[in-house]
Amino acid sequence: MAEASGWRHQPVTAHPVSRLRCPECNWLQLVATAGGPPVTECPWCGWSGVEAEPGGAFAALTCPAHGPVVVVIPESGNEGGGISPDDFTDLCCPHCRRPAG
Protein backbone atom coordinates (compact mmCIF):
# COMPACT_ATOMS: atom_id res chain seq x y z
CA MET A 1 0.00 0.00 0.00
CA ALA A 2 1.55 3.31 -1.05
CA GLU A 3 1.35 6.34 1.22
CA ALA A 4 1.02 9.91 0.00
CA SER A 5 4.52 10.59 1.36
CA GLY A 6 6.00 7.96 -0.95
CA TRP A 7 6.73 5.46 1.85
CA ARG A 8 5.56 1.90 1.26
CA HIS A 9 4.28 -0.55 3.84
CA GLN A 10 6.45 -3.64 4.24
CA PRO A 11 4.95 -6.83 5.62
CA VAL A 12 5.92 -7.70 9.18
CA THR A 13 5.80 -11.13 10.78
CA ALA A 14 3.76 -11.41 13.97
CA HIS A 15 4.48 -13.91 16.72
CA PRO A 16 2.61 -15.20 19.78
CA VAL A 17 3.13 -13.82 23.28
CA SER A 18 3.25 -16.13 26.32
CA ARG A 19 1.59 -15.05 29.57
CA LEU A 20 2.74 -16.39 32.95
CA ARG A 21 2.58 -15.66 36.64
CA CYS A 22 5.63 -17.02 38.40
CA PRO A 23 4.81 -18.94 41.59
CA GLU A 24 8.11 -17.79 43.15
CA CYS A 25 8.36 -14.02 42.47
CA ASN A 26 4.63 -13.61 41.68
CA TRP A 27 5.28 -11.29 38.71
CA LEU A 28 2.70 -11.36 35.93
CA GLN A 29 4.74 -11.41 32.72
CA LEU A 30 4.28 -11.36 28.97
CA VAL A 31 7.15 -13.06 27.14
CA ALA A 32 7.60 -12.31 23.45
CA THR A 33 9.97 -14.67 21.64
CA ALA A 34 9.94 -15.05 17.88
CA GLY A 35 9.88 -18.75 17.06
CA GLY A 36 11.17 -19.89 20.45
CA PRO A 37 10.25 -23.06 22.32
CA PRO A 38 7.53 -22.98 25.01
CA VAL A 39 8.33 -20.85 28.07
CA THR A 40 9.20 -23.11 31.03
CA GLU A 41 11.22 -20.80 33.31
CA CYS A 42 10.61 -17.39 34.82
CA PRO A 43 12.87 -14.90 33.02
CA TRP A 44 12.90 -12.71 36.15
CA CYS A 45 13.94 -15.13 38.91
CA GLY A 46 14.74 -18.37 37.04
CA TRP A 47 12.02 -20.48 38.67
CA SER A 48 11.55 -23.59 36.54
CA GLY A 49 8.35 -25.40 35.77
CA VAL A 50 6.18 -22.33 35.10
CA GLU A 51 3.15 -22.88 32.89
CA ALA A 52 2.69 -20.19 30.27
CA GLU A 53 -0.59 -19.53 28.48
CA PRO A 54 -1.34 -17.66 25.26
CA GLY A 55 -1.05 -13.96 26.02
CA GLY A 56 -1.52 -12.10 22.76
CA ALA A 57 0.76 -11.30 19.86
CA PHE A 58 3.68 -9.06 18.93
CA ALA A 59 5.46 -7.82 15.84
CA ALA A 60 8.68 -5.90 15.32
CA LEU A 61 9.27 -3.25 12.70
CA THR A 62 12.03 -0.83 11.82
CA CYS A 63 11.13 2.80 11.24
CA PRO A 64 13.55 4.64 8.93
CA ALA A 65 13.50 7.60 11.37
CA HIS A 66 13.06 5.98 14.83
CA GLY A 67 14.70 2.57 14.47
CA PRO A 68 13.38 -0.69 15.98
CA VAL A 69 9.83 -0.70 17.38
CA VAL A 70 8.01 -3.66 18.95
CA VAL A 71 4.21 -3.64 19.04
CA VAL A 72 2.69 -5.93 21.71
CA ILE A 73 -1.05 -6.48 21.91
CA PRO A 74 -2.02 -8.41 25.05
CA GLU A 75 -4.82 -10.91 24.75
CA SER A 76 -6.74 -9.59 27.73
CA GLY A 77 -8.15 -6.11 28.04
CA ASN A 78 -9.21 -5.76 24.40
CA GLU A 79 -12.81 -5.57 23.27
CA GLY A 80 -13.72 -8.38 20.94
CA GLY A 81 -11.57 -11.00 22.67
CA GLY A 82 -8.05 -12.20 22.06
CA ILE A 83 -5.62 -11.59 19.24
CA SER A 84 -3.50 -14.00 17.28
CA PRO A 85 -0.48 -13.37 15.03
CA ASP A 86 -2.76 -13.82 12.00
CA ASP A 87 -4.72 -10.73 13.07
CA PHE A 88 -1.76 -8.38 12.50
CA THR A 89 -1.63 -6.18 9.44
CA ASP A 90 1.18 -4.07 8.01
CA LEU A 91 2.29 -1.74 10.79
CA CYS A 92 3.30 1.91 10.88
CA CYS A 93 5.65 3.61 13.31
CA PRO A 94 3.58 4.81 16.28
CA HIS A 95 5.76 7.93 16.50
CA CYS A 96 5.49 9.25 12.95
CA ARG A 97 3.14 6.92 10.99
CA ARG A 98 5.90 5.97 8.56
CA PRO A 99 5.55 2.38 7.34
CA ALA A 100 8.14 -0.22 8.30
CA GLY A 101 11.19 0.06 6.10
XYZ file of C-alpha atoms in Angstrom:
101
model
C 0.000 0.000 0.000
C 1.548 3.305 -1.048
C 1.350 6.337 1.216
C 1.022 9.909 -0.001
C 4.519 10.588 1.365
C 5.998 7.958 -0.953
C 6.727 5.457 1.847
C 5.565 1.902 1.256
C 4.281 -0.553 3.838
C 6.452 -3.638 4.235
C 4.955 -6.827 5.623
C 5.923 -7.705 9.177
C 5.801 -11.132 10.781
C 3.758 -11.407 13.965
C 4.485 -13.914 16.724
C 2.612 -15.197 19.779
C 3.128 -13.820 23.283
C 3.248 -16.127 26.322
C 1.595 -15.048 29.574
C 2.744 -16.391 32.948
C 2.582 -15.659 36.638
C 5.627 -17.023 38.402
C 4.813 -18.941 41.593
C 8.108 -17.785 43.150
C 8.358 -14.021 42.469
C 4.630 -13.607 41.676
C 5.285 -11.286 38.707
C 2.696 -11.356 35.932
C 4.743 -11.406 32.723
C 4.285 -11.361 28.972
C 7.146 -13.057 27.140
C 7.600 -12.311 23.452
C 9.972 -14.665 21.638
C 9.940 -15.053 17.881
C 9.884 -18.754 17.063
C 11.172 -19.890 20.446
C 10.248 -23.064 22.319
C 7.535 -22.983 25.011
C 8.328 -20.850 28.069
C 9.197 -23.109 31.030
C 11.223 -20.796 33.306
C 10.607 -17.388 34.820
C 12.866 -14.895 33.021
C 12.898 -12.706 36.149
C 13.943 -15.129 38.907
C 14.741 -18.369 37.037
C 12.022 -20.479 38.673
C 11.549 -23.590 36.544
C 8.350 -25.397 35.772
C 6.183 -22.335 35.097
C 3.153 -22.882 32.886
C 2.691 -20.194 30.272
C -0.587 -19.528 28.476
C -1.339 -17.657 25.265
C -1.052 -13.961 26.025
C -1.518 -12.099 22.764
C 0.760 -11.304 19.858
C 3.676 -9.058 18.929
C 5.463 -7.825 15.843
C 8.676 -5.901 15.316
C 9.265 -3.245 12.704
C 12.028 -0.825 11.824
C 11.134 2.805 11.235
C 13.545 4.644 8.929
C 13.505 7.598 11.368
C 13.064 5.976 14.827
C 14.700 2.566 14.471
C 13.383 -0.693 15.983
C 9.826 -0.702 17.375
C 8.010 -3.656 18.949
C 4.205 -3.642 19.039
C 2.691 -5.930 21.708
C -1.051 -6.482 21.908
C -2.021 -8.406 25.046
C -4.823 -10.909 24.746
C -6.739 -9.590 27.734
C -8.152 -6.109 28.036
C -9.209 -5.757 24.405
C -12.810 -5.567 23.268
C -13.723 -8.383 20.945
C -11.565 -11.002 22.673
C -8.048 -12.201 22.060
C -5.622 -11.589 19.239
C -3.504 -13.999 17.275
C -0.481 -13.371 15.035
C -2.758 -13.820 11.995
C -4.722 -10.731 13.072
C -1.763 -8.376 12.496
C -1.630 -6.176 9.436
C 1.176 -4.067 8.006
C 2.289 -1.737 10.791
C 3.304 1.913 10.879
C 5.654 3.605 13.312
C 3.580 4.807 16.283
C 5.764 7.930 16.505
C 5.491 9.254 12.950
C 3.142 6.919 10.995
C 5.902 5.969 8.559
C 5.549 2.380 7.344
C 8.136 -0.224 8.302
C 11.192 0.055 6.100
